[in-house]
CSV table of C-alpha atoms and ligand atoms in Angstrom, one decimal:
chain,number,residue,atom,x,y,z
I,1,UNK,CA,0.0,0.0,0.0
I,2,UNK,CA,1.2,3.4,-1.2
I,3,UNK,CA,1.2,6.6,1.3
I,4,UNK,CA,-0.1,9.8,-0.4
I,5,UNK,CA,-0.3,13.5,0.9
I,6,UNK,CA,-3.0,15.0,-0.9
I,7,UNK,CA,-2.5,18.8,-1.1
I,8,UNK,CA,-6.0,20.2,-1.5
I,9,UNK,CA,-5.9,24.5,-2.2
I,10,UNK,CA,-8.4,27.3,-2.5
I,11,UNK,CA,-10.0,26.5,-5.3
I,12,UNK,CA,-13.8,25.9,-6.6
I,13,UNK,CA,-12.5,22.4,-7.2
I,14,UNK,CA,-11.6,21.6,-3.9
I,15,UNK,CA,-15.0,19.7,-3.5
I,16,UNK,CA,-13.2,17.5,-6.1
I,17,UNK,CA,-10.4,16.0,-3.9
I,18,UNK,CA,-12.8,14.6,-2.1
I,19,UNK,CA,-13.7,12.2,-4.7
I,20,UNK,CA,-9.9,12.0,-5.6
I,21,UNK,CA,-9.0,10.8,-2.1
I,22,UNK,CA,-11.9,8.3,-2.2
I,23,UNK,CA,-10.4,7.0,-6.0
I,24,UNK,CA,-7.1,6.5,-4.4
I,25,UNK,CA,-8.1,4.6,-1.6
I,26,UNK,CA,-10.2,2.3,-4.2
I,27,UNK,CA,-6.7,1.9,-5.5
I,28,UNK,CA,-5.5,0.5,-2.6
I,29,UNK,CA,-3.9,3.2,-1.1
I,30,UNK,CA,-3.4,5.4,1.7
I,31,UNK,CA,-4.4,9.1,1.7
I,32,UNK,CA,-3.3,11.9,4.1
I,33,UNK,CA,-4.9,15.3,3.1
I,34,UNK,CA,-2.9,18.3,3.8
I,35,UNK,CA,-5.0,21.2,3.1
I,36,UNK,CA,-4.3,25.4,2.5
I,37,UNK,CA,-6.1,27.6,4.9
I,38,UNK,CA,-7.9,28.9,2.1
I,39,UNK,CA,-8.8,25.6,0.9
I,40,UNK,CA,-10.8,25.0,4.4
I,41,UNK,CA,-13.2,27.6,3.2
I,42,UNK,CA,-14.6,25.7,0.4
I,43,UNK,CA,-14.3,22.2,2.0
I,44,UNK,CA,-14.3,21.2,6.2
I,45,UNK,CA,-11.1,19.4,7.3
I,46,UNK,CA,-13.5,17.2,8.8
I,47,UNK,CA,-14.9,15.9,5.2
I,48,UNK,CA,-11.2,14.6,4.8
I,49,UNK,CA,-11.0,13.1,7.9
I,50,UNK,CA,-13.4,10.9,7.7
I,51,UNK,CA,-12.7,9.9,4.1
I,52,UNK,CA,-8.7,9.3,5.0
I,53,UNK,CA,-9.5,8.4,8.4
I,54,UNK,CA,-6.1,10.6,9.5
I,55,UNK,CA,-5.9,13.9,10.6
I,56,UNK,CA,-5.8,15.7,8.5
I,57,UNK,CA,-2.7,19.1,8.5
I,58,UNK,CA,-3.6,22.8,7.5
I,59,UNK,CA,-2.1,24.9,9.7
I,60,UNK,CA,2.0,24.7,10.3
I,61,UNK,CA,1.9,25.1,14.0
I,62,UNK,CA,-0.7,24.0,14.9
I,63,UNK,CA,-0.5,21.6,18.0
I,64,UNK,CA,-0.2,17.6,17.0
I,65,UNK,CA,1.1,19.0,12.9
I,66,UNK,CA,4.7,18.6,14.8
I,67,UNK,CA,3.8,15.5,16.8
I,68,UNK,CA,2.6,12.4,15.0
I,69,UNK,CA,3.1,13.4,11.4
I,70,UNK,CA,4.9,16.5,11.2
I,71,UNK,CA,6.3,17.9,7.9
I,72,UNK,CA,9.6,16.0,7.6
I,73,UNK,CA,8.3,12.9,8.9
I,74,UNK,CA,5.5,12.7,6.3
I,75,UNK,CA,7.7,14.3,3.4
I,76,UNK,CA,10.0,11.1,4.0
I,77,UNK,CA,7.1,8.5,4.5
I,78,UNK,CA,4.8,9.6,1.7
I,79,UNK,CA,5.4,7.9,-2.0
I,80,UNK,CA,3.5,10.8,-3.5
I,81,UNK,CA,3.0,14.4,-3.1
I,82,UNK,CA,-0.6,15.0,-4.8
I,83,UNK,CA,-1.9,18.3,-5.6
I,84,UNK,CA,-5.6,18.4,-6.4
I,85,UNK,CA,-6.5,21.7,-7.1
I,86,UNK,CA,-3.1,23.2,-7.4
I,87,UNK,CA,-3.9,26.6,-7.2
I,88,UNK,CA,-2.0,29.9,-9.2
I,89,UNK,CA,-0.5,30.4,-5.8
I,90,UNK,CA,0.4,27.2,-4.9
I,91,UNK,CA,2.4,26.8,-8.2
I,92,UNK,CA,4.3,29.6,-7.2
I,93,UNK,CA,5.0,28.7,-4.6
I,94,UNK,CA,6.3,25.8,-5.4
I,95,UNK,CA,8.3,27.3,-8.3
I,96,UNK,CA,10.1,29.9,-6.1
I,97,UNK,CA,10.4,27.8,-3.1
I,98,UNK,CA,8.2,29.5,-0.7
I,99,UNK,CA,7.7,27.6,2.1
I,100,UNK,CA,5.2,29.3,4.2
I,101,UNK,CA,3.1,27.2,5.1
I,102,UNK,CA,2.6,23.5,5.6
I,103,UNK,CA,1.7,22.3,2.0
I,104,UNK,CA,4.5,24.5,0.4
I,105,UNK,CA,6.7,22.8,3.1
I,106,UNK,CA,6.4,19.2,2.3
I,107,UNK,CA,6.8,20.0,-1.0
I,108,UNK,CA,10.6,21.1,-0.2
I,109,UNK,CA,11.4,18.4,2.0
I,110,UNK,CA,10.0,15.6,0.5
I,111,UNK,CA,11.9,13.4,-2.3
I,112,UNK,CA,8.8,11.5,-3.3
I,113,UNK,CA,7.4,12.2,-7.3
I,114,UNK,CA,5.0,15.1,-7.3
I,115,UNK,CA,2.1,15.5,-9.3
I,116,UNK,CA,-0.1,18.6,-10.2
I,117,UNK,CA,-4.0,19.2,-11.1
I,118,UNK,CA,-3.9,23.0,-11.3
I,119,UNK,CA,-7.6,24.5,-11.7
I,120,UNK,CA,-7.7,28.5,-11.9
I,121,UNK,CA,-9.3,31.1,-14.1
I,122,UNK,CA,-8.7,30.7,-17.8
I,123,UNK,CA,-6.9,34.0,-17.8
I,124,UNK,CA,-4.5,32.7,-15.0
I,125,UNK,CA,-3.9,29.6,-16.6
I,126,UNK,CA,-2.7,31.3,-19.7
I,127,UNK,CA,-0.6,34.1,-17.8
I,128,UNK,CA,2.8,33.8,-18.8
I,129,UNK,CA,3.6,34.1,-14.9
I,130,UNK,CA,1.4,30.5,-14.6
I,131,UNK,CA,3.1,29.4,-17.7
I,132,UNK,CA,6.6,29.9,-16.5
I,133,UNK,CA,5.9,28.5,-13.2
I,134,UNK,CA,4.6,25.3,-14.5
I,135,UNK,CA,7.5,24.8,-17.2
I,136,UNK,CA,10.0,25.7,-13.9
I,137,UNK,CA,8.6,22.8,-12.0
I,138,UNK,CA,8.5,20.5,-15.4
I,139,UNK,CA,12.2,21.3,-15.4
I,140,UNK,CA,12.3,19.7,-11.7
I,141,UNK,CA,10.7,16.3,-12.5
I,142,UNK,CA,7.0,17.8,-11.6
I,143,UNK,CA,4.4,15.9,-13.3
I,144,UNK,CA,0.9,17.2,-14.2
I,145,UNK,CA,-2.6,17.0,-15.1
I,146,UNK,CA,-3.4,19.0,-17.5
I,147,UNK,CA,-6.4,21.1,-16.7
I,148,UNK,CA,-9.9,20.9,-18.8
I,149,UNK,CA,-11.9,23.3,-21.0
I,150,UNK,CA,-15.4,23.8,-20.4
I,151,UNK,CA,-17.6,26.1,-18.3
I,152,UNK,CA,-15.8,27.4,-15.3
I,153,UNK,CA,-17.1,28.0,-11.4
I,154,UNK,CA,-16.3,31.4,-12.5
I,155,UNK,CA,-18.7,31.4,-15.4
I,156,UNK,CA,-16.4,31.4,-18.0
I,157,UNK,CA,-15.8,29.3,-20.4
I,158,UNK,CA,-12.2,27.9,-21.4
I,159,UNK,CA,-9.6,26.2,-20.1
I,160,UNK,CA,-8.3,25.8,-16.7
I,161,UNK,CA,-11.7,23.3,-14.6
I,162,UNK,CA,-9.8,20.8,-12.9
I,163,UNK,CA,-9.4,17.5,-14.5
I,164,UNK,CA,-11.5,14.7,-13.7
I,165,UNK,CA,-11.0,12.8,-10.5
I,166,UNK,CA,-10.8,9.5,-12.1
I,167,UNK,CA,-8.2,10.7,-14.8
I,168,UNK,CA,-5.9,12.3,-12.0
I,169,UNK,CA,-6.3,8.7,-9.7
I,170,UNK,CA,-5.0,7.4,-13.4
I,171,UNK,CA,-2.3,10.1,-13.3
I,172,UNK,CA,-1.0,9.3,-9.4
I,173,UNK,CA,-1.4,5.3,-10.5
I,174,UNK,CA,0.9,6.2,-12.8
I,175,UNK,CA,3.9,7.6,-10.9
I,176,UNK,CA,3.0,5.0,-7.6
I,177,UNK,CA,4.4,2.6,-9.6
I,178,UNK,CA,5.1,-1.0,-8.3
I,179,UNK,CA,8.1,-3.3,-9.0
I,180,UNK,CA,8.1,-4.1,-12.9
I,181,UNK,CA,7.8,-8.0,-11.9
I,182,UNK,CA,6.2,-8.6,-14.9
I,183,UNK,CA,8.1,-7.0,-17.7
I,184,UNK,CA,8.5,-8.4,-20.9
I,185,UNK,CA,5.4,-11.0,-20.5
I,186,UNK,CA,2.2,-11.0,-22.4
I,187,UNK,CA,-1.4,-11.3,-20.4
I,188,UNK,CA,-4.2,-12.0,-21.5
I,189,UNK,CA,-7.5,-10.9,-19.3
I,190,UNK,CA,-11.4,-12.2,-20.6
I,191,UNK,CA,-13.2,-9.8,-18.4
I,192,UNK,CA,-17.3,-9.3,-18.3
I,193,UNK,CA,-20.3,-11.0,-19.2
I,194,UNK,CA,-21.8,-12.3,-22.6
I,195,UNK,CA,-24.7,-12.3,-24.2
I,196,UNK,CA,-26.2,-14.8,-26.1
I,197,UNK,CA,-28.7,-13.2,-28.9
I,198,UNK,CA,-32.1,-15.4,-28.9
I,199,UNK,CA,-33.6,-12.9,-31.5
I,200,UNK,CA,-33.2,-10.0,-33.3
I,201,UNK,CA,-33.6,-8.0,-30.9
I,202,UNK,CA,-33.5,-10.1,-27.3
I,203,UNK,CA,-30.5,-12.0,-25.8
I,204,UNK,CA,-29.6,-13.8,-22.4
I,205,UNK,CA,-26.5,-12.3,-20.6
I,206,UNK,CA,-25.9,-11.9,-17.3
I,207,UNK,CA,-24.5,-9.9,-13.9
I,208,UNK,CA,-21.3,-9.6,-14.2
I,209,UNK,CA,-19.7,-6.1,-14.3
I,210,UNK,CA,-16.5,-6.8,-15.8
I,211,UNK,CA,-14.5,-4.7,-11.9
I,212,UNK,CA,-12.5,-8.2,-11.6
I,213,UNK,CA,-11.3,-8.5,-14.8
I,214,UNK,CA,-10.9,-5.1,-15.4
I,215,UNK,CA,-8.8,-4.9,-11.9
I,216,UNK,CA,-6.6,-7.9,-12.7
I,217,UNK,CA,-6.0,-6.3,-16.3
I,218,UNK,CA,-4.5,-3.0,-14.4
I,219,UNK,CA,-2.5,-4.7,-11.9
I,220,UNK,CA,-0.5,-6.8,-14.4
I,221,UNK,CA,0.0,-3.9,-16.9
I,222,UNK,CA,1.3,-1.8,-13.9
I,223,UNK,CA,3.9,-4.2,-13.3
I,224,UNK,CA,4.6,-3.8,-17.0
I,225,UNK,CA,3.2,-6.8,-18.5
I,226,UNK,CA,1.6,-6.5,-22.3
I,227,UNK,CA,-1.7,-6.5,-21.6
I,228,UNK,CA,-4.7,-8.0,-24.1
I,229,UNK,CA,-8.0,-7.5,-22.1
I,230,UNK,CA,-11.3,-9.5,-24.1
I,231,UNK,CA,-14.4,-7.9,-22.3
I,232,UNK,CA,-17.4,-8.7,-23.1
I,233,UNK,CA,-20.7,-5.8,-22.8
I,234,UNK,CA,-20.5,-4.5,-20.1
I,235,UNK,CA,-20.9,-0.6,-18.8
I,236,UNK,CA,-17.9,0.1,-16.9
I,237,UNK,CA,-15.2,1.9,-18.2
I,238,UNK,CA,-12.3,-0.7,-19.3
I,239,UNK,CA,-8.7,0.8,-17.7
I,240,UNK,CA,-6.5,2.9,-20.1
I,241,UNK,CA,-3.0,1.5,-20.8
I,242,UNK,CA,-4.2,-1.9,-22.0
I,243,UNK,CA,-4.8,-3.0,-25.1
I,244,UNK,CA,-9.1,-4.0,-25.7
I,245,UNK,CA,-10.8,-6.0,-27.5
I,246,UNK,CA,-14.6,-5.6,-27.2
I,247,UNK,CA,-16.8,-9.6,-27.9
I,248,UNK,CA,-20.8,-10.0,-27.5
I,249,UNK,CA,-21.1,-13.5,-27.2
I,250,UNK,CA,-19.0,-16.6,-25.9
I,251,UNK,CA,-18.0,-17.9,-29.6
I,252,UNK,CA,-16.4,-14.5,-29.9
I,253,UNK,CA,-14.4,-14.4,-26.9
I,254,UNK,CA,-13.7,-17.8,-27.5
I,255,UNK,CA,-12.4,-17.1,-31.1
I,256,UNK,CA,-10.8,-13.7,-29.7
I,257,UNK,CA,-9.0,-15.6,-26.8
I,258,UNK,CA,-7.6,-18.6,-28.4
I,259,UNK,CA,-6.1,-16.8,-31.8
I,260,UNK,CA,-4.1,-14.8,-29.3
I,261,UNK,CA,-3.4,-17.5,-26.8
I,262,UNK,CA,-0.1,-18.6,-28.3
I,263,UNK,CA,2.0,-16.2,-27.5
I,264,UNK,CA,0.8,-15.5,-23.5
I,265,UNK,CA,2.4,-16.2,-20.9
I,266,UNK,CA,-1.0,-16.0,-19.0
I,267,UNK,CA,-4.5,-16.1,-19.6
I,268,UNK,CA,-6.5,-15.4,-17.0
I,269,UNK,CA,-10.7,-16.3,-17.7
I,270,UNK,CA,-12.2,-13.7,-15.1
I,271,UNK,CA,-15.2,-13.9,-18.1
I,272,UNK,CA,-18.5,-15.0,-16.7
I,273,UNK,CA,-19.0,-16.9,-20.3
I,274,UNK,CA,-22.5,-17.9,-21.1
I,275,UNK,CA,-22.7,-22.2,-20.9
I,276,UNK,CA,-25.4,-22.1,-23.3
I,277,UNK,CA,-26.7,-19.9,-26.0
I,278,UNK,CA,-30.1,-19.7,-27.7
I,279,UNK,CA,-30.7,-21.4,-31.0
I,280,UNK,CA,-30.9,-18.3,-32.6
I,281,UNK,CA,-33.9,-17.3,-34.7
I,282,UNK,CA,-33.7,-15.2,-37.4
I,283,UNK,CA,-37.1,-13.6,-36.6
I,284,UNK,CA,-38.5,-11.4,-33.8
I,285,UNK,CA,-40.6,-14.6,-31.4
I,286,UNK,CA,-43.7,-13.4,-31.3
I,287,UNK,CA,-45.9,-13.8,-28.0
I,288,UNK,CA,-47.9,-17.1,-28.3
I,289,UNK,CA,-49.4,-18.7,-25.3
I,290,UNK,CA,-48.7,-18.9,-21.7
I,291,UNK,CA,-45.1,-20.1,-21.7
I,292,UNK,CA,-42.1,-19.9,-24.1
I,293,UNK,CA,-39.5,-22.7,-23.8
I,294,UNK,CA,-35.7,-21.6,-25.4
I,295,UNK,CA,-33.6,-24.4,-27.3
I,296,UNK,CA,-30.1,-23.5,-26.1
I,297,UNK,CA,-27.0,-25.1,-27.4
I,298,UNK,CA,-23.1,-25.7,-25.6
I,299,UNK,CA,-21.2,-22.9,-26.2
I,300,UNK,CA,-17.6,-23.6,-26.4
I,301,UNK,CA,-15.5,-24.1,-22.9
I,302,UNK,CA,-12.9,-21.4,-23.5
I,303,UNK,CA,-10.6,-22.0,-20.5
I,304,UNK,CA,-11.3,-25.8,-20.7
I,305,UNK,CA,-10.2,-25.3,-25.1
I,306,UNK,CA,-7.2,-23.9,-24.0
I,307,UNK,CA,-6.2,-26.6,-21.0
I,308,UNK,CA,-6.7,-28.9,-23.8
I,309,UNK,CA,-4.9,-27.2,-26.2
I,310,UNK,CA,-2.1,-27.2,-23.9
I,311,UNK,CA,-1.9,-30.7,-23.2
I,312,UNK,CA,-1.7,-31.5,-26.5
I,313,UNK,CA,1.8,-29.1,-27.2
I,314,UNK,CA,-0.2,-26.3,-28.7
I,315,UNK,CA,0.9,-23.6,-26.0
I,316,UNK,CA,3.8,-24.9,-24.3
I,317,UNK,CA,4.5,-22.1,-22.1
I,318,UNK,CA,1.2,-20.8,-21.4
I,319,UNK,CA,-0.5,-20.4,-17.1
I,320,UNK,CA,-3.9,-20.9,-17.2
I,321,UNK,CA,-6.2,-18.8,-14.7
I,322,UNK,CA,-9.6,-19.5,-14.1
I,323,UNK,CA,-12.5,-18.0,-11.7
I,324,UNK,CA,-15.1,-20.1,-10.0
I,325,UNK,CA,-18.0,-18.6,-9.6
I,326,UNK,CA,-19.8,-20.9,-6.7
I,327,UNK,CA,-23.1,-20.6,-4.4
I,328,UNK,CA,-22.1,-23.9,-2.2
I,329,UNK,CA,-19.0,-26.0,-1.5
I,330,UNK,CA,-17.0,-23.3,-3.2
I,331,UNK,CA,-13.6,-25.1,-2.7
I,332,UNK,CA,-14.4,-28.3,-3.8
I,333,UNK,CA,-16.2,-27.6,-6.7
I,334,UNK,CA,-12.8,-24.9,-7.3
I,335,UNK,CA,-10.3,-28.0,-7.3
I,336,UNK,CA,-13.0,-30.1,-9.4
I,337,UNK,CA,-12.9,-27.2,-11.9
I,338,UNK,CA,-9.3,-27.0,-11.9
I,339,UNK,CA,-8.9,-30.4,-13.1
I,340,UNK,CA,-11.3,-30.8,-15.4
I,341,UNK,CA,-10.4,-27.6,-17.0
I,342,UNK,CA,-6.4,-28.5,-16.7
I,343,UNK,CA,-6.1,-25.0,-15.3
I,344,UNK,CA,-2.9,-24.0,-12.9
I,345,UNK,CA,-5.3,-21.8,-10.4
I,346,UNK,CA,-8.7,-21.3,-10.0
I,347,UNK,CA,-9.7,-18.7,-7.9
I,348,UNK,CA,-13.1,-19.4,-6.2
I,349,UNK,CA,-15.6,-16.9,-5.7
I,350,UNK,CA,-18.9,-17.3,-3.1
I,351,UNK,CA,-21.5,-15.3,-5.7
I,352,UNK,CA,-24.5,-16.1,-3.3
I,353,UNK,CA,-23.8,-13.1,-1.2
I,354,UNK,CA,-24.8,-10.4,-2.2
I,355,UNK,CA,-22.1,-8.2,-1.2
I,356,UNK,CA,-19.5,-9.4,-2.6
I,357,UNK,CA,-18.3,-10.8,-6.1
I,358,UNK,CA,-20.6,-10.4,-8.9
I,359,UNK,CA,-21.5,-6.9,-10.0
I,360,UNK,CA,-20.3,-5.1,-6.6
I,361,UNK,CA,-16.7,-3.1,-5.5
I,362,UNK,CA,-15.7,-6.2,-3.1
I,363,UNK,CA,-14.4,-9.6,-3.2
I,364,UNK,CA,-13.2,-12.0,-1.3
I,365,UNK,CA,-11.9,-15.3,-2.6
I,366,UNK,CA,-9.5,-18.6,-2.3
I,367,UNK,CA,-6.8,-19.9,-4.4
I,368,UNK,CA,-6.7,-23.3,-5.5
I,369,UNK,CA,-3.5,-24.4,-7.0
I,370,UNK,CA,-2.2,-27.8,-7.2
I,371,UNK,CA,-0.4,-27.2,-3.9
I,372,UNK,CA,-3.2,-25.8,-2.1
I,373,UNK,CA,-5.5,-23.2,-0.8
I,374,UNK,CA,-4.8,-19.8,0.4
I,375,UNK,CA,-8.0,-17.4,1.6
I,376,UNK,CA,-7.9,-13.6,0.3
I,377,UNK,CA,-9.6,-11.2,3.0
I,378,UNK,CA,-12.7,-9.4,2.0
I,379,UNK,CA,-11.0,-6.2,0.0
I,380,UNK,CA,-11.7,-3.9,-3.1
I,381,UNK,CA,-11.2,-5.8,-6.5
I,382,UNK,CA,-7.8,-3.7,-6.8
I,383,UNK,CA,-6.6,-5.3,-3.7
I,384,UNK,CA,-8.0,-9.1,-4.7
I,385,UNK,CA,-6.0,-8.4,-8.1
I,386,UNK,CA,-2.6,-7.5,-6.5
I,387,UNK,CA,-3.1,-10.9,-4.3
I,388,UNK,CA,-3.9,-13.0,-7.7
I,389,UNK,CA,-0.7,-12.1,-9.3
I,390,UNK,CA,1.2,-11.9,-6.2
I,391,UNK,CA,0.3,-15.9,-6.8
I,392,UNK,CA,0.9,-15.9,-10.4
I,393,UNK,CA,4.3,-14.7,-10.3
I,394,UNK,CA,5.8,-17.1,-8.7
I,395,UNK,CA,3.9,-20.0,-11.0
I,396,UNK,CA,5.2,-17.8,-14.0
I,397,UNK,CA,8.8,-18.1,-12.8
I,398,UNK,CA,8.7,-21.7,-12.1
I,399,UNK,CA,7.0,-22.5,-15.4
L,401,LIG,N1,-15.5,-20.5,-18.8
L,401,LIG,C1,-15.1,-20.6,-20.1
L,401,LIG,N2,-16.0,-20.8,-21.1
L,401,LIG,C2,-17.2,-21.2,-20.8
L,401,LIG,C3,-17.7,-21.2,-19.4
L,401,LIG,C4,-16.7,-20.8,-18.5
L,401,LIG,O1,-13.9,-20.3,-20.4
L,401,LIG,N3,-18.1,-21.5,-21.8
L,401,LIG,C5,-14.5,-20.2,-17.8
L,401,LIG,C6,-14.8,-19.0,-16.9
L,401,LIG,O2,-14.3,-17.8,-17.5
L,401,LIG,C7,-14.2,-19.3,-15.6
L,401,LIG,C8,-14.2,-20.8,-15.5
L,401,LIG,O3,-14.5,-21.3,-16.9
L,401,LIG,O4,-12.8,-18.9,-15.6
L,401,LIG,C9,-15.3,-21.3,-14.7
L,401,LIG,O5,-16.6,-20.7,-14.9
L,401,LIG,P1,-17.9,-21.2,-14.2
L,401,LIG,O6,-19.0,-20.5,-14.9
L,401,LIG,O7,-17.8,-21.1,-12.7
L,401,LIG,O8,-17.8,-22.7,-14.5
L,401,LIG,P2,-18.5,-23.6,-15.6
L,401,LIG,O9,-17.4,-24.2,-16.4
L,401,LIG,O10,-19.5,-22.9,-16.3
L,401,LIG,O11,-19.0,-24.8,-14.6
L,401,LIG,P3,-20.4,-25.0,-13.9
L,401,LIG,O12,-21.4,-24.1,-14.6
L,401,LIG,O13,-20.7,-26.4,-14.2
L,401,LIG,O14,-20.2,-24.7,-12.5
């Protein structure tokens, strides 16, 4: 888990950070807000406090800043100095070294990567003095998120409204950087649900969201694998930085998978695939009578292909990852799965409670592998994702 001071300043946007500390801790990390003075105007202290669940620091001297994480302490524990909304002011600061107060502070003492989401008036933002700040701070390694156009608090319209929380989580992902553990390998992800068209205009499809898949596909290309995500329909937003390939139905993600199969190091099936699919009509069914029976047909076993296609020499070097979605005797039916799909792990998943596992932010799960069990803790999907490959690697090394 990461440590990042998030610098909030007196701006319109500060109402923002909160949703930026909240996107970092989805992450998996740990947020300590540091705010201006003037930034307590437009958001309460206390709104960060209970979000980071630390105290959070404005004032310099005020009593406790010094005690338990005073300025030097936290500039040499923190893996990121955030700023989200960098003000005018604050950029100047930091340019000419002004440290006057605790914010501009940490930002001299600490060593850790510092990243900037300026939001100000159009007119400031283009003000050579604003310009020549940003391009002093560039010079010193300072990264940035570049502000957007649009309608402004101020009721202009141009360029200069903070960016979007999500992209600037995105951004701070970016420079919190884990151990490139998985360099130079090629992942493959199946991610989501299908659908399975009975007509012309209906299909079957089900729950699944797509968060696992979508998690595990980040993970793996922050450790800087090459990353092929398959996802099926779904409506979240698949990560940046990974190559995507969008499928409907199973026969798609089956075809989609296995033509690219040959040269991963890992598939991993996080795909809640249909089992069946309608016998497709060519014609809307009209209603007629009280009941309508479907005529579904196999669809192909993608992960259980692939096994087989392994066993036979086709992909020599290639892990196999499956998911077990289960409503009873979860392990078992895992390591039942795992051999009858010649997989290397399985990771089980309880989807009869509601609160975790399909189609909701948390997880909890167990690995099966051929030399075991192990239980991951209820966390976010980011966190289950970490603890997946944290298995994988080793598998991936030994193969
Ligand atoms: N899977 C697949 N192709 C299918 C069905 C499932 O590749 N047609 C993969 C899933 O992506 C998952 C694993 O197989 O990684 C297990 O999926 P699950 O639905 O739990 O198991 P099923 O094989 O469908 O077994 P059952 O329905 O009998 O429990």
């Amino acid at each position: 888990m990461s440590l990042v001071a998030l610098g909030v300043t007196g701006g319109i946007g500060a109402y923002k950070a909160v949703e930026v500390a909240r996107g970092l801790q989805k992450a998996g990390h740990d947020v300590v807000a540091v705010m201006t003075q003037a930034a307590t105007e437009f958001v309460g202290p206390l709104t960060f406090e209970a979000i980071t669940r630390h105290r959070v620091i404005v004032g310099q001297f005020e009593r406790g800043a010094n005690a338990d994480i005073e300025h030097i302490a936290l500039a040499s524990s923190i893996d990121l100095l955030l700023v989200a909304p960098a003000t005018a002011n604050i950029i100047g600061k930091f340019a000419a070294g002004i440290a006057d107060d605790f914010l501009s502070s940490l930002y001299l003492a600490t060593r850790a990567p510092v990243l900037l989401a300026p939001a100000m008036n159009t007119n400031m933002w283009e003000h050579e003095a604003v310009q020549r700040n940003l391009a002093v701070l560039a010079t010193r390694g300072v990264k940035m998120v570049e502000p957007g156009e649009g309608f402004l608090a101020c009721g202009w319209t141009g360029k200069g409204r903070l960016a979007e929380p999500d992209d600037i989580v995105v951004a701070a992902g970016r420079l919190l950087m884990p151990a490139q553990t998985l360099a130079g390998r090629r992942v493959i992800v199946s991610a989501g649900p299908t659908y399975e068209d009975i007509d012309p205009v209906r299909y079957v499809g089900n729950r699944s969201s797509g968060k696992m898949g979508f998690a595990l596909a980040e993970e793996c290309a922050r450790r800087g694998a090459c990353v092929t995500l398959v996802a099926g329909p779904t409506t979240v937003q698949p990560p940046g930085g990974v190559e995507t390939f969008r499928v409907r139905t199973a026969a798609e993600m089956h075809e989609a998978v296995v033509s690219r199969a040959r040269d991963a190091d890992v598939v991993i099936m996080a795909a809640a695939v249909a089992d069946y699919a309608p016998v497709r009509v060519s014609q809307k069914i009209a209603k007629d009578g009280d009941e309508l029976v479907l005529r579904m047909a196999r669809t192909p076993d993608i992960l259980a292909d692939l096994g087989r296609r392994r066993a036979a020499g086709e992909l020599p070097k290639t892990l196999l990852v499956g998911f077990a979605a289960e409503t009873s005797d979860v392990v078992a039916r895992a390591k039942e799965k795992r051999r009858r799909k010649q997989a290397d792990m399985i990771v089980a998943n309880d989807v009869s409670r509601t609160d975790r596992g399909f189609d909701v932010d948390q997880n909890e799960v167990t690995l099966v592998t051929e030399s075991g069990e192990e239980a991951v803790p209820l966390g976010s999907k980011a966190d289950i994702a970490r603890a997946i490959i944290e298995r994988i690697e080793p598998l991936l090394a030994r193969a």
